[in-house]
Each structure stands twice: as C-alpha cells, then as structure tokens.
mmCIF file of C-alpha atoms in Angstrom:
data_model
loop_
_atom_site.group_PDB
_atom_site.id
_atom_site.type_symbol
_atom_site.label_atom_id
_atom_site.label_comp_id
_atom_site.label_asym_id
_atom_site.label_seq_id
_atom_site.Cartn_x
_atom_site.Cartn_y
_atom_site.Cartn_z
ATOM 1 C CA MET A 741 5.744 11.144 -23.893
ATOM 2 C CA ARG A 742 2.257 9.827 -23.340
ATOM 3 C CA ASP A 743 3.562 6.363 -22.365
ATOM 4 C CA GLN A 744 5.319 7.784 -19.318
ATOM 5 C CA PRO A 745 3.025 7.966 -16.269
ATOM 6 C CA TRP A 746 2.414 11.608 -15.485
ATOM 7 C CA VAL A 747 2.600 10.957 -11.741
ATOM 8 C CA GLN A 748 6.291 10.200 -12.408
ATOM 9 C CA LYS A 749 6.852 12.807 -15.097
ATOM 10 C CA TYR A 750 5.535 15.625 -12.893
ATOM 11 C CA LYS A 751 7.010 14.372 -9.653
ATOM 12 C CA PRO A 752 8.385 17.450 -7.836
ATOM 13 C CA ASN A 753 12.145 17.945 -7.609
ATOM 14 C CA HIS A 754 12.029 20.945 -5.258
ATOM 15 C CA THR A 755 9.932 21.895 -2.250
ATOM 16 C CA LYS A 756 8.433 24.832 -4.140
ATOM 17 C CA ASP A 757 6.852 22.292 -6.519
ATOM 18 C CA LEU A 758 5.089 20.322 -3.757
ATOM 19 C CA VAL A 759 1.302 20.677 -3.730
ATOM 20 C CA GLY A 760 -0.439 21.706 -0.509
ATOM 21 C CA ASN A 761 0.664 21.475 3.130
ATOM 22 C CA LYS A 762 3.081 24.392 2.687
ATOM 23 C CA ALA A 763 3.367 25.114 6.423
ATOM 24 C CA VAL A 764 4.062 21.432 7.066
ATOM 25 C CA THR A 765 6.813 21.399 4.433
ATOM 26 C CA SER A 766 8.440 24.428 6.068
ATOM 27 C CA ARG A 767 8.370 22.775 9.501
ATOM 28 C CA ILE A 768 9.970 19.562 8.212
ATOM 29 C CA LEU A 769 12.618 21.542 6.334
ATOM 30 C CA GLU A 770 13.414 23.606 9.434
ATOM 31 C CA TRP A 771 13.581 20.485 11.641
ATOM 32 C CA LEU A 772 15.985 18.727 9.290
ATOM 33 C CA GLN A 773 18.227 21.780 8.943
ATOM 34 C CA LYS A 774 18.377 22.191 12.729
ATOM 35 C CA TRP A 775 18.598 18.493 13.534
ATOM 36 C CA PRO A 776 21.954 18.633 15.414
ATOM 37 C CA LYS A 777 20.389 21.117 17.856
ATOM 38 C CA SER A 778 17.263 18.966 18.121
ATOM 39 C CA VAL A 779 19.412 16.069 19.357
ATOM 40 C CA LEU A 780 20.495 18.185 22.318
ATOM 41 C CA ARG A 781 16.805 18.649 23.176
ATOM 42 C CA ASN A 782 16.174 14.885 22.801
ATOM 43 C CA GLN A 783 14.032 15.469 19.703
ATOM 44 C CA ARG A 784 15.895 13.024 17.502
ATOM 45 C CA ALA A 785 12.950 11.788 15.440
ATOM 46 C CA LEU A 786 10.050 13.261 13.506
ATOM 47 C CA LEU A 787 6.679 11.525 13.185
ATOM 48 C CA LEU A 788 4.544 12.482 10.170
ATOM 49 C CA PHE A 789 0.900 11.449 10.021
ATOM 50 C CA GLY A 790 -2.152 12.083 7.875
ATOM 51 C CA PRO A 791 -4.386 10.467 5.221
ATOM 52 C CA ALA A 792 -3.019 8.263 2.463
ATOM 53 C CA GLY A 793 -2.316 10.013 -0.820
ATOM 54 C CA VAL A 794 -1.363 13.457 0.527
ATOM 55 C CA GLY A 795 2.358 13.149 -0.224
ATOM 56 C CA LYS A 796 4.003 12.368 3.127
ATOM 57 C CA THR A 797 6.719 10.106 1.714
ATOM 58 C CA LEU A 798 7.213 12.263 -1.396
ATOM 59 C CA THR A 799 7.681 15.341 0.790
ATOM 60 C CA VAL A 800 10.450 13.653 2.805
ATOM 61 C CA TYR A 801 12.348 12.645 -0.335
ATOM 62 C CA THR A 802 11.967 16.097 -1.894
ATOM 63 C CA ILE A 803 13.143 17.945 1.224
ATOM 64 C CA ALA A 804 16.045 15.547 1.834
ATOM 65 C CA ASN A 805 17.214 15.994 -1.750
ATOM 66 C CA GLU A 806 17.038 19.763 -1.448
ATOM 67 C CA VAL A 807 18.917 19.883 1.861
ATOM 68 C CA GLY A 808 21.554 17.385 0.721
ATOM 69 C CA TYR A 809 20.612 14.187 2.557
ATOM 70 C CA ALA A 810 20.332 10.713 1.046
ATOM 71 C CA VAL A 811 17.268 8.721 2.156
ATOM 72 C CA PHE A 812 17.570 5.196 3.536
ATOM 73 C CA GLU A 813 14.001 3.837 3.559
ATOM 74 C CA ILE A 814 12.691 0.953 5.646
ATOM 75 C CA ASN A 815 9.106 -0.238 5.196
ATOM 76 C CA ALA A 816 7.690 -1.160 8.606
ATOM 77 C CA SER A 817 4.816 -3.185 7.116
ATOM 78 C CA VAL A 818 7.234 -5.896 5.958
ATOM 79 C CA LYS A 819 7.305 -8.413 8.816
ATOM 80 C CA ARG A 820 10.689 -8.520 10.547
ATOM 81 C CA SER A 821 12.083 -9.809 13.830
ATOM 82 C CA LYS A 822 13.906 -7.521 16.247
ATOM 83 C CA LYS A 823 17.224 -8.978 15.068
ATOM 84 C CA LEU A 824 16.489 -8.250 11.396
ATOM 85 C CA MET A 825 15.254 -4.739 12.159
ATOM 86 C CA ASN A 826 18.366 -4.034 14.239
ATOM 87 C CA GLU A 827 20.569 -5.217 11.385
ATOM 88 C CA LEU A 828 18.770 -2.936 8.939
ATOM 89 C CA LEU A 829 19.034 0.053 11.242
ATOM 90 C CA LYS A 830 22.703 -0.689 11.906
ATOM 91 C CA THR A 831 23.377 -0.927 8.178
ATOM 92 C CA SER A 832 21.628 2.394 7.601
ATOM 93 C CA THR A 833 24.107 4.195 9.846
ATOM 94 C CA MET A 834 27.302 2.265 9.072
ATOM 95 C CA THR A 835 27.243 2.291 5.271
ATOM 96 C CA LYS A 836 28.438 5.471 3.605
ATOM 97 C CA THR A 837 26.747 7.348 0.815
ATOM 98 C CA LEU A 838 28.613 8.821 -2.117
ATOM 99 C CA THR A 839 25.772 10.984 -3.395
ATOM 100 C CA SER A 840 24.837 13.213 -0.460
ATOM 101 C CA LYS A 841 26.599 16.170 1.100
ATOM 102 C CA ARG A 842 25.299 15.839 4.645
ATOM 103 C CA GLY A 843 24.924 12.094 5.129
ATOM 104 C CA ARG A 844 21.573 10.390 5.296
ATOM 105 C CA VAL A 845 18.146 10.520 6.845
ATOM 106 C CA ILE A 846 16.459 7.290 7.917
ATOM 107 C CA LEU A 847 12.841 6.991 6.766
ATOM 108 C CA ILE A 848 10.638 4.326 8.359
ATOM 109 C CA ASP A 849 7.365 4.264 6.433
ATOM 110 C CA GLU A 850 3.980 2.613 7.064
ATOM 111 C CA LEU A 851 4.262 2.250 10.846
ATOM 112 C CA GLU A 852 0.611 1.204 11.025
ATOM 113 C CA GLY A 853 1.668 -1.985 9.218
ATOM 114 C CA LEU A 854 3.294 -3.283 12.411
ATOM 115 C CA SER A 855 1.091 -6.064 13.768
ATOM 116 C CA GLY A 856 1.083 -9.244 15.806
ATOM 117 C CA LYS A 857 3.772 -10.997 17.807
ATOM 118 C CA SER A 858 6.198 -11.178 14.887
ATOM 119 C CA ASP A 859 6.370 -7.393 14.690
ATOM 120 C CA ARG A 860 6.645 -6.619 18.409
ATOM 121 C CA GLY A 861 10.402 -7.087 18.263
ATOM 122 C CA ALA A 862 10.655 -4.781 15.250
ATOM 123 C CA ALA A 863 8.652 -2.081 17.057
ATOM 124 C CA SER A 864 10.950 -2.419 20.069
ATOM 125 C CA ALA A 865 14.024 -2.111 17.845
ATOM 126 C CA ILE A 866 12.627 1.069 16.264
ATOM 127 C CA LYS A 867 11.948 2.547 19.707
ATOM 128 C CA ASP A 868 15.500 1.786 20.895
ATOM 129 C CA TYR A 869 16.932 3.233 17.713
ATOM 130 C CA VAL A 870 14.943 6.481 18.037
ATOM 131 C CA THR A 871 16.364 7.086 21.530
ATOM 132 C CA GLU A 872 19.961 6.531 20.421
ATOM 133 C CA THR A 873 20.142 7.563 16.754
ATOM 134 C CA GLN A 874 22.977 9.775 15.608
ATOM 135 C CA VAL A 875 21.320 10.530 12.268
ATOM 136 C CA PRO A 876 17.948 12.161 11.530
ATOM 137 C CA ILE A 877 15.074 9.682 11.582
ATOM 138 C CA ILE A 878 11.584 10.288 10.179
ATOM 139 C CA LEU A 879 8.638 7.978 10.852
ATOM 140 C CA ILE A 880 5.453 7.963 8.769
ATOM 141 C CA THR A 881 1.984 6.634 9.561
ATOM 142 C CA ASN A 882 -1.566 7.219 8.388
ATOM 143 C CA ASP A 883 -3.027 6.833 11.898
ATOM 144 C CA ILE A 884 -1.238 8.403 14.857
ATOM 145 C CA THR A 885 -3.858 7.035 17.278
ATOM 146 C CA ASP A 886 -2.851 3.432 16.551
ATOM 147 C CA ALA A 887 -1.954 1.799 19.870
ATOM 148 C CA LYS A 888 1.032 0.018 18.313
ATOM 149 C CA ILE A 889 2.900 3.276 17.818
ATOM 150 C CA SER A 890 1.937 4.880 21.124
ATOM 151 C CA PRO A 891 5.433 4.343 22.664
ATOM 152 C CA LEU A 892 7.004 6.101 19.672
ATOM 153 C CA ARG A 893 4.751 9.164 19.907
ATOM 154 C CA LYS A 894 6.343 10.142 23.211
ATOM 155 C CA LEU A 895 9.809 10.175 21.649
ATOM 156 C CA CYS A 896 9.028 12.203 18.528
ATOM 157 C CA THR A 897 8.119 15.636 17.327
ATOM 158 C CA TYR A 898 5.006 15.016 15.248
ATOM 159 C CA ILE A 899 3.496 16.919 12.356
ATOM 160 C CA GLU A 900 0.094 16.385 10.708
ATOM 161 C CA PHE A 901 -0.576 16.427 6.964
ATOM 162 C CA GLN A 902 -3.998 17.608 5.783
ATOM 163 C CA LEU A 903 -5.993 16.450 2.766
ATOM 164 C CA LEU A 904 -5.280 18.510 -0.325
ATOM 165 C CA THR A 905 -8.021 20.956 -1.247
ATOM 166 C CA ASN A 906 -9.914 20.741 -4.530
ATOM 167 C CA VAL A 907 -8.424 24.076 -5.606
ATOM 168 C CA GLU A 908 -4.850 22.861 -4.959
ATOM 169 C CA ILE A 909 -5.453 19.703 -6.993
ATOM 170 C CA ALA A 910 -7.221 21.567 -9.820
ATOM 171 C CA ASP A 911 -4.348 24.081 -10.001
ATOM 172 C CA LYS A 912 -1.838 21.250 -10.377
ATOM 173 C CA LEU A 913 -3.957 19.606 -13.089
ATOM 174 C CA GLN A 914 -4.144 22.936 -14.885
ATOM 175 C CA SER A 915 -0.351 23.361 -14.817
ATOM 176 C CA ILE A 916 0.049 19.876 -16.324
ATOM 177 C CA CYS A 917 -2.468 20.689 -19.065
ATOM 178 C CA ASP A 918 -0.563 23.890 -19.862
ATOM 179 C CA GLU A 919 2.733 21.993 -19.966
ATOM 180 C CA GLU A 920 1.252 19.315 -22.260
ATOM 181 C CA SER A 921 -0.572 21.898 -24.442
ATOM 182 C CA ILE A 922 -3.936 20.285 -23.688
ATOM 183 C CA LYS A 923 -7.141 22.269 -24.017
ATOM 184 C CA TYR A 924 -9.412 22.151 -20.969
ATOM 185 C CA ASP A 925 -12.362 23.663 -19.168
ATOM 186 C CA ARG A 926 -11.450 24.783 -15.672
ATOM 187 C CA ALA A 927 -14.773 23.383 -14.409
ATOM 188 C CA ALA A 928 -13.783 19.938 -15.688
ATOM 189 C CA LEU A 929 -10.501 20.035 -13.773
ATOM 190 C CA GLU A 930 -12.340 21.076 -10.631
ATOM 191 C CA GLN A 931 -14.705 18.147 -11.111
ATOM 192 C CA LEU A 932 -11.750 15.748 -11.420
ATOM 193 C CA ALA A 933 -10.302 17.235 -8.239
ATOM 194 C CA LEU A 934 -13.596 16.771 -6.416
ATOM 195 C CA LYS A 935 -13.876 13.124 -7.447
ATOM 196 C CA SER A 936 -10.305 12.396 -6.328
ATOM 197 C CA ARG A 937 -11.244 13.086 -2.678
ATOM 198 C CA GLY A 938 -7.934 14.723 -1.914
ATOM 199 C CA ASP A 939 -5.779 12.151 -3.718
ATOM 200 C CA LEU A 940 -3.600 14.052 -6.202
ATOM 201 C CA ARG A 941 -2.098 10.885 -7.652
ATOM 202 C CA ALA A 942 -5.541 9.554 -8.609
ATOM 203 C CA ALA A 943 -6.522 12.899 -10.142
ATOM 204 C CA ILE A 944 -3.370 13.012 -12.312
ATOM 205 C CA ASN A 945 -3.986 9.445 -13.528
ATOM 206 C CA ASP A 946 -7.547 10.397 -14.516
ATOM 207 C CA LEU A 947 -6.295 13.501 -16.289
ATOM 208 C CA GLN A 948 -3.810 11.481 -18.334
ATOM 209 C CA ARG A 949 -6.520 9.008 -19.272
ATOM 210 C CA LEU A 950 -8.724 11.836 -20.558
ATOM 211 C CA ALA A 951 -5.844 13.510 -22.381
ATOM 212 C CA GLU A 952 -5.142 10.371 -24.402
ATOM 213 C CA SER A 953 -8.360 10.972 -26.337
ATOM 214 C CA GLY A 954 -6.732 14.056 -27.834
ATOM 215 C CA SER A 955 -9.795 16.257 -27.389
ATOM 216 C CA THR A 956 -10.569 19.118 -25.032
ATOM 217 C CA ILE A 957 -11.126 18.046 -21.427
ATOM 218 C CA THR A 958 -14.683 19.030 -20.611
ATOM 219 C CA THR A 959 -17.136 18.285 -17.829
ATOM 220 C CA GLU A 960 -18.896 15.894 -20.232
ATOM 221 C CA SER A 961 -15.697 13.905 -20.832
ATOM 222 C CA VAL A 962 -15.114 13.691 -17.057
ATOM 223 C CA ILE A 963 -18.644 12.354 -16.552
ATOM 224 C CA ASP A 964 -18.114 9.802 -19.346
ATOM 225 C CA LEU A 965 -14.879 8.650 -17.719
ATOM 226 C CA LEU A 966 -16.554 8.159 -14.356
ATOM 227 C CA LYS A 967 -19.471 6.300 -15.921
ATOM 228 C CA ALA A 968 -17.134 3.978 -17.810
ATOM 229 C CA ARG A 969 -15.187 3.315 -14.629
ATOM 230 C CA ASP A 970 -18.367 2.109 -12.941
ATOM 231 C CA GLN A 971 -18.845 -0.594 -15.605
ATOM 232 C CA THR A 972 -17.231 -3.904 -14.643
ATOM 233 C CA ILE A 973 -15.572 -6.513 -16.874
ATOM 234 C CA ASP A 974 -14.813 -10.172 -16.173
ATOM 235 C CA ILE A 975 -11.364 -11.241 -15.037
ATOM 236 C CA ASN A 976 -10.247 -12.709 -18.386
ATOM 237 C CA GLU A 977 -11.054 -9.519 -20.272
ATOM 238 C CA ALA A 978 -9.382 -7.500 -17.519
ATOM 239 C CA LEU A 979 -6.182 -9.559 -17.845
ATOM 240 C CA ASP A 980 -6.214 -9.084 -21.630
ATOM 241 C CA ARG A 981 -6.528 -5.339 -21.255
ATOM 242 C CA ILE A 982 -3.881 -5.169 -18.512
ATOM 243 C CA PHE A 983 -1.205 -7.306 -20.179
ATOM 244 C CA TYR A 984 -1.738 -5.961 -23.698
ATOM 245 C CA ALA A 985 -2.368 -2.301 -22.821
ATOM 246 C CA LYS A 986 -0.473 0.196 -24.961
ATOM 247 C CA THR A 987 0.121 2.469 -21.987
ATOM 248 C CA TRP A 988 0.392 1.949 -18.238
ATOM 249 C CA ASN A 989 -2.589 4.231 -17.726
ATOM 250 C CA ASP A 990 -4.733 1.951 -19.936
ATOM 251 C CA ALA A 991 -3.642 -1.010 -17.811
ATOM 252 C CA ILE A 992 -4.635 0.798 -14.597
ATOM 253 C CA TYR A 993 -7.996 1.649 -16.135
ATOM 254 C CA ALA A 994 -8.608 -2.047 -16.918
ATOM 255 C CA ALA A 995 -7.628 -3.093 -13.387
ATOM 256 C CA ASN A 996 -10.162 -0.629 -12.011
ATOM 257 C CA GLN A 997 -12.937 -2.072 -14.156
ATOM 258 C CA THR A 998 -12.852 -5.563 -12.674
ATOM 259 C CA ASP A 999 -14.771 -6.304 -9.500
ATOM 260 C CA ALA A 1000 -12.231 -8.939 -8.416
ATOM 261 C CA TYR A 1001 -10.969 -8.524 -4.851
ATOM 262 C CA PRO A 1002 -7.406 -7.122 -4.610
ATOM 263 C CA ASP A 1003 -5.889 -10.444 -3.475
ATOM 264 C CA GLU A 1004 -7.794 -12.292 -6.189
ATOM 265 C CA LEU A 1005 -6.579 -9.933 -8.948
ATOM 266 C CA LEU A 1006 -3.034 -10.182 -7.599
ATOM 267 C CA ARG A 1007 -3.087 -13.979 -7.858
ATOM 268 C CA TRP A 1008 -4.569 -13.924 -11.360
ATOM 269 C CA VAL A 1009 -1.861 -11.531 -12.577
ATOM 270 C CA SER A 1010 1.036 -13.337 -10.862
ATOM 271 C CA ASN A 1011 -0.240 -16.784 -11.937
ATOM 272 C CA ASN A 1012 -0.357 -15.802 -15.631
ATOM 273 C CA LEU A 1013 2.571 -13.405 -15.864
ATOM 274 C CA HIS A 1014 4.930 -16.057 -17.238
ATOM 275 C CA LEU A 1015 2.479 -17.018 -19.990
ATOM 276 C CA VAL A 1016 2.309 -13.522 -21.427
ATOM 277 C CA PHE A 1017 5.866 -12.367 -20.709
ATOM 278 C CA PRO A 1018 8.291 -15.258 -21.414
ATOM 279 C CA SER A 1019 11.430 -13.218 -20.694
ATOM 280 C CA LEU A 1020 12.964 -13.992 -17.296
ATOM 281 C CA ALA A 1021 13.936 -10.335 -16.922
ATOM 282 C CA GLN A 1022 10.301 -9.279 -17.444
ATOM 283 C CA GLN A 1023 9.074 -11.903 -14.971
ATOM 284 C CA GLU A 1024 11.621 -10.874 -12.349
ATOM 285 C CA LYS A 1025 10.659 -7.215 -12.654
ATOM 286 C CA GLY A 1026 6.949 -8.066 -12.626
ATOM 287 C CA LEU A 1027 7.154 -10.240 -9.514
ATOM 288 C CA ALA A 1028 9.154 -7.564 -7.699
ATOM 289 C CA ILE A 1029 6.377 -5.051 -8.413
ATOM 290 C CA LEU A 1030 3.667 -7.532 -7.413
ATOM 291 C CA SER A 1031 5.398 -8.119 -4.081
ATOM 292 C CA LYS A 1032 4.850 -4.430 -3.299
ATOM 293 C CA ALA A 1033 1.179 -4.773 -4.274
ATOM 294 C CA SER A 1034 0.934 -7.702 -1.859
ATOM 295 C CA ILE A 1035 2.238 -5.486 0.950
ATOM 296 C CA HIS A 1036 -0.426 -2.861 0.168
ATOM 297 C CA ASN A 1037 -3.145 -5.542 0.138
ATOM 298 C CA GLN A 1038 -2.024 -6.859 3.510
ATOM 299 C CA ARG A 1039 -2.013 -3.367 4.971
ATOM 300 C CA MET A 1040 -5.532 -2.719 3.672
ATOM 301 C CA LYS A 1041 -6.782 -5.828 5.459
ATOM 302 C CA GLN A 1042 -4.957 -4.970 8.674
ATOM 303 C CA THR A 1043 -5.912 -1.299 8.862
ATOM 304 C CA GLN A 1044 -9.148 -1.268 6.809
ATOM 305 C CA ASN A 1045 -7.666 1.753 5.022
ATOM 306 C CA TRP A 1046 -9.223 1.301 1.569
ATOM 307 C CA ARG A 1047 -7.736 4.562 0.298
ATOM 308 C CA LEU A 1048 -4.690 2.406 -0.489
ATOM 309 C CA LEU A 1049 -6.608 0.416 -3.105
ATOM 310 C CA PRO A 1050 -5.720 2.695 -6.075
ATOM 311 C CA TYR A 1051 -2.003 2.274 -5.310
ATOM 312 C CA SER A 1052 -2.389 -1.498 -5.123
ATOM 313 C CA LYS A 1053 -4.271 -1.554 -8.454
ATOM 314 C CA GLU A 1054 -1.511 0.533 -10.074
ATOM 315 C CA LEU A 1055 1.151 -1.952 -8.967
ATOM 316 C CA MET A 1056 -0.870 -4.878 -10.341
ATOM 317 C CA SER A 1057 -1.272 -3.244 -13.765
ATOM 318 C CA LEU A 1058 1.688 -4.954 -15.410
ATOM 319 C CA SER A 1059 1.617 -4.013 -19.086
ATOM 320 C CA ALA A 1060 4.490 -4.193 -21.579
ATOM 321 C CA SER A 1061 4.978 -0.439 -21.154
ATOM 322 C CA ILE A 1062 6.101 -1.120 -17.582
ATOM 323 C CA LEU A 1063 7.920 -4.443 -18.002
ATOM 324 C CA GLY A 1064 9.548 -3.610 -21.341
ATOM 325 C CA GLY A 1065 9.684 -5.805 -24.429
ATOM 326 C CA LYS A 1066 6.619 -7.361 -25.997
ATOM 327 C CA PRO A 1067 3.952 -9.712 -24.628
ATOM 328 C CA ALA A 1068 3.130 -13.021 -26.313
ATOM 329 C CA GLU A 1069 1.508 -12.345 -29.687
ATOM 330 C CA THR A 1070 -1.016 -15.178 -29.550
ATOM 331 C CA HIS A 1071 -3.946 -14.992 -27.164
ATOM 332 C CA LEU A 1072 -3.639 -17.531 -24.360
ATOM 333 C CA GLU A 1073 -6.169 -19.170 -22.098
ATOM 334 C CA TYR A 1074 -5.422 -17.797 -18.661
ATOM 335 C CA SER A 1075 -4.910 -20.409 -15.957
ATOM 336 C CA TYR A 1076 -7.049 -20.340 -12.850
ATOM 337 C CA PRO A 1077 -4.937 -19.566 -9.746
ATOM 338 C CA GLU A 1078 -4.480 -22.779 -7.775
ATOM 339 C CA TRP A 1079 -4.797 -20.941 -4.453
ATOM 340 C CA ILE A 1080 -8.287 -19.691 -5.360
ATOM 341 C CA ARG A 1081 -9.276 -23.181 -6.544
ATOM 342 C CA GLN A 1082 -8.097 -24.749 -3.285
ATOM 343 C CA MET A 1083 -9.910 -22.085 -1.248
ATOM 344 C CA GLY A 1084 -13.088 -22.992 -3.098
ATOM 345 C CA PHE A 1085 -12.651 -26.702 -2.406
ATOM 346 C CA SER A 1086 -11.973 -26.085 1.282
ATOM 347 C CA ARG A 1087 -14.724 -23.530 1.862
ATOM 348 C CA GLY A 1088 -17.039 -26.011 3.582
ATOM 349 C CA LEU A 1089 -14.294 -27.243 5.904
ATOM 350 C CA ARG A 1090 -13.263 -23.700 6.792
ATOM 351 C CA GLN A 1091 -16.858 -22.790 7.609
ATOM 352 C CA LYS A 1092 -17.112 -25.757 9.991
ATOM 353 C CA ARG A 1093 -13.872 -24.789 11.697
ATOM 354 C CA ALA A 1094 -15.177 -21.246 12.060
ATOM 355 C CA LEU A 1095 -18.309 -22.527 13.812
ATOM 356 C CA VAL A 1096 -16.237 -24.488 16.316
ATOM 357 C CA GLY A 1097 -13.985 -21.478 16.877
ATOM 358 C CA HIS A 1098 -17.013 -19.249 17.354
ATOM 359 C CA SER A 1099 -18.292 -21.538 20.130
ATOM 360 C CA LEU A 1100 -14.879 -21.609 21.827
ATOM 361 C CA SER A 1101 -14.130 -17.891 21.494
ATOM 362 C CA PRO A 1102 -16.105 -16.483 24.469
ATOM 363 C CA ILE A 1103 -14.835 -19.268 26.741
ATOM 364 C CA VAL A 1104 -11.103 -18.894 26.047
ATOM 365 C CA HIS A 1105 -11.253 -15.137 25.289
ATOM 366 C CA LEU A 1106 -9.595 -15.390 21.904
ATOM 367 C CA SER A 1107 -10.699 -14.670 18.371
ATOM 368 C CA SER A 1108 -12.621 -17.478 16.638
ATOM 369 C CA LYS A 1109 -9.715 -18.343 14.373
ATOM 370 C CA LYS A 1110 -7.156 -18.367 17.171
ATOM 371 C CA ALA A 1111 -9.459 -20.294 19.504
ATOM 372 C CA TYR A 1112 -9.823 -23.121 16.978
ATOM 373 C CA THR A 1113 -6.122 -23.175 16.055
ATOM 374 C CA GLU A 1114 -4.844 -23.259 19.636
ATOM 375 C CA TYR A 1115 -7.475 -25.519 21.243
ATOM 376 C CA LYS A 1116 -8.350 -28.068 18.533
ATOM 377 C CA ILE A 1117 -5.740 -30.538 19.848
ATOM 378 C CA VAL A 1118 -7.065 -30.142 23.391
ATOM 379 C CA LEU A 1119 -10.632 -30.745 22.220
ATOM 380 C CA LYS A 1120 -9.586 -33.798 20.238
ATOM 381 C CA ALA A 1121 -7.819 -35.269 23.270
ATOM 382 C CA LEU A 1122 -10.794 -34.648 25.552
ATOM 383 C CA ILE A 1123 -13.185 -36.270 23.065
ATOM 384 C CA GLU A 1124 -11.056 -39.271 22.048
ATOM 385 C CA THR A 1125 -9.273 -40.154 25.289
ATOM 386 C CA GLY A 1126 -11.129 -38.259 27.949
ATOM 387 C CA GLY A 1127 -14.578 -39.586 27.169
ATOM 388 C CA LEU A 1128 -16.079 -36.114 27.261
ATOM 389 C CA LYS A 1129 -17.709 -36.130 23.848
ATOM 390 C CA GLU A 1130 -21.277 -35.569 25.058
ATOM 391 C CA GLU A 1131 -20.285 -32.915 27.610
ATOM 392 C CA ILE A 1132 -18.344 -30.913 25.027
ATOM 393 C CA LYS A 1133 -21.116 -31.323 22.483
ATOM 394 C CA LYS A 1134 -23.632 -29.951 24.988
ATOM 395 C CA ASP A 1135 -21.500 -27.134 26.451
ATOM 396 C CA LEU A 1136 -20.341 -25.804 23.079
ATOM 397 C CA GLU A 1137 -23.655 -26.535 21.349
ATOM 398 C CA LEU A 1138 -21.939 -28.507 18.577
ATOM 399 C CA THR A 1139 -23.600 -30.887 16.119
ATOM 400 C CA ASP A 1140 -22.380 -34.449 15.559
ATOM 401 C CA GLU A 1141 -20.816 -33.286 12.289
ATOM 402 C CA LEU A 1142 -18.770 -30.611 14.069
ATOM 403 C CA ILE A 1143 -17.746 -33.059 16.810
ATOM 404 C CA GLN A 1144 -16.522 -35.420 14.064
ATOM 405 C CA LEU A 1145 -14.430 -32.557 12.652
#
C-alpha cells in the first residue's frame, strides 16, 4: 500500500532487522536478560544516549518485544510535578500486563526535556525510583552531558548510540526497493543516504516520495527532489496541500516546503483543523497528534536540537490519510491564528519590556525576561511612591517612554 507510511510498514519486529549499532543492540539485550543479577550489583537502570534519529526508542521496543517484556513509556519532556511523576512510576509497577511473559520494562524518554523549577521535582522522583526500582528501567537522552541528568548518570549503566553510516542507510533503502519491486540506481540510494545525515527515518520518507512517481529512482530524480524541497510556498498553499494530500508523504512534503516557523505552522494547522475536518473523531485524533508536535517544538527551543524538526513536521502533516474520512469538499478561507495576531499587536510592548529587562539583568543577575517579570512591581513602587523616578531613569539608562511603561 502506497498510502501507508513506509517508516511504519518497514518498522523492525526483531533485533536482527534493526539497522546499525549492532554491538549496542547486543549490550542492551544482554543487560535486559541479566537484569535480576544487575540489581544485585546496583545497576538497576540503563541510560541510552546519542543523536536524534538513530533509533534509540525503537531499539528498546524491539528488544523488549523479543525478550518478552511489555514497555511502559513515560515522556520526561511533559512537565510534571514530583507528585505526578511518583504516581506515574507507581502505576507502572502496580498495574499488571496481560500481554508479556516477563512483566514490564519502564522507559523514560527525552530526559533532556526536563527543565526549570517545575521539572526539578520530576527529576528527583526519577532519581529516587532508579535507586529503588524492582523492574528494569531504561532512560533515553540525546545529550548525556546535560547538567540536569548528571545525578542520574552516576546510578546507571550507560550505552552510546552512533549515527548510522551511509552504507547502512543505503542498504536498508535497497531492501525496501526490492520488497516494493522498485527499480533503482544504487548511486541514487547512496545519495539519499548522504543527504539524510544519518537519519534513517528521513531517508525512507524521501524514498517513498520518489517511488510514488512510478519511475526508476536515479541520481537525477534525487537531485530534482532536493531542488523542489528548497522551493518555499506560502502558508495558505501549504495548508491546502497538507489537508487535501492524497498520501501522508505528500502532506509531509508540503509541510517541508513552507518557511513558517514550527510553532507558527502548528497554530495554523490546529486553528483550521475543524474547518476542514468537521468530524469530532477526526478533530480529536488530530489534536492528539498536534499535542505531540507541540512537545517536539518545545524541546527544540529548550535544547536547540533542530534535528527534531523533521519529526515535528511529520506530526503536523494532518491529511485525510492519517485522520480518516474525507476533508471538506469546498475550499475554505483559512483563519489567521489569533495567537499570532495578538503577538503582532503586542510586539512593540514586548520590545519595550525587553529593553527594561536588559537594563535590569546585570544588576539582579537574572535573564532579561525574568528580571522584568520579577522586578517590575518593585520598580513601579519605587517610581510612584518612592520618588526615585529620576534616579532609576539615570541608573538604568531608561527613556521617559520606558519609565512610563
């Protein structure tokens, strides 16, 4: 089926089908099989790290399935208090599974997503759980050097994933072509692998896009695909192509052709979803998917890890092939997201606040945003009731307009 995303169709079911990092796979498999003995050596948890897109999470699920464990996954990038995290972890050990032979393994993904005061409690709960767990626990992060997870490193056995090689990716693309009876030039597959920069998922999506033309995959067709990808389209055309795409891969392609920022595209799609898909079931499914895209966008901003962008774009590509049913038949005028409109109206005010925060920042040793938020009431009191308007104006080098703010 061409409508089915190939990244799902050719998702490995056994460890022998995993691409790359063979030694790593063997180590994880051995650790999980010997976990009861590891507990005696106080090695209760495993920490996996490496670049995005190399298959860390997929490897855990594949190995667990092969060994006979069910996976209970917790995403660390979703903000939670210590109480909520404790409840989740408690639930993961107390509830029984009917589908696994050996119980369950706890997977805590995206550790680098922990941030700020609201997540300190969650990090503490994870640390406590790792020291006391009576079931295997696997943690995943892209960056093991992140200070937030330093306390966890000392409690875990950790294993590094490497980027997939171009040969490994090209070999996988070739096996898919053989399975789909698609003609290809090996050089073209190697070029796709090179352009993917170690991201197998991206390479498979590109391969499926090329295969939909029905012709032989050549180096020329790869070049044409990359050239077309570099051409941008406006947001309204992008939404048309996303919502009304015949296949999910076409929708992803359209999302990649707009130069809208990830958050901006997310708001355009979510704001107009109900206009194109009137079914409540479609809207519910679409919003659930968009919530995951929002998590990826937040992580990109927090970690500056832009390798996550393709995954975010995939989640925002909500075509009928993903949501089911049919979109509205008549073309609609897409509504401008209110949040973007309000941000435009308030841009001048936000710039003024930033200037005040910038002046305060070196004095109170906080970021510009935090300095303004936490000290604006103090400044207002000093100016209005303390009679210190001129002193503050001089010391912070503020204009009359900023003092008025």
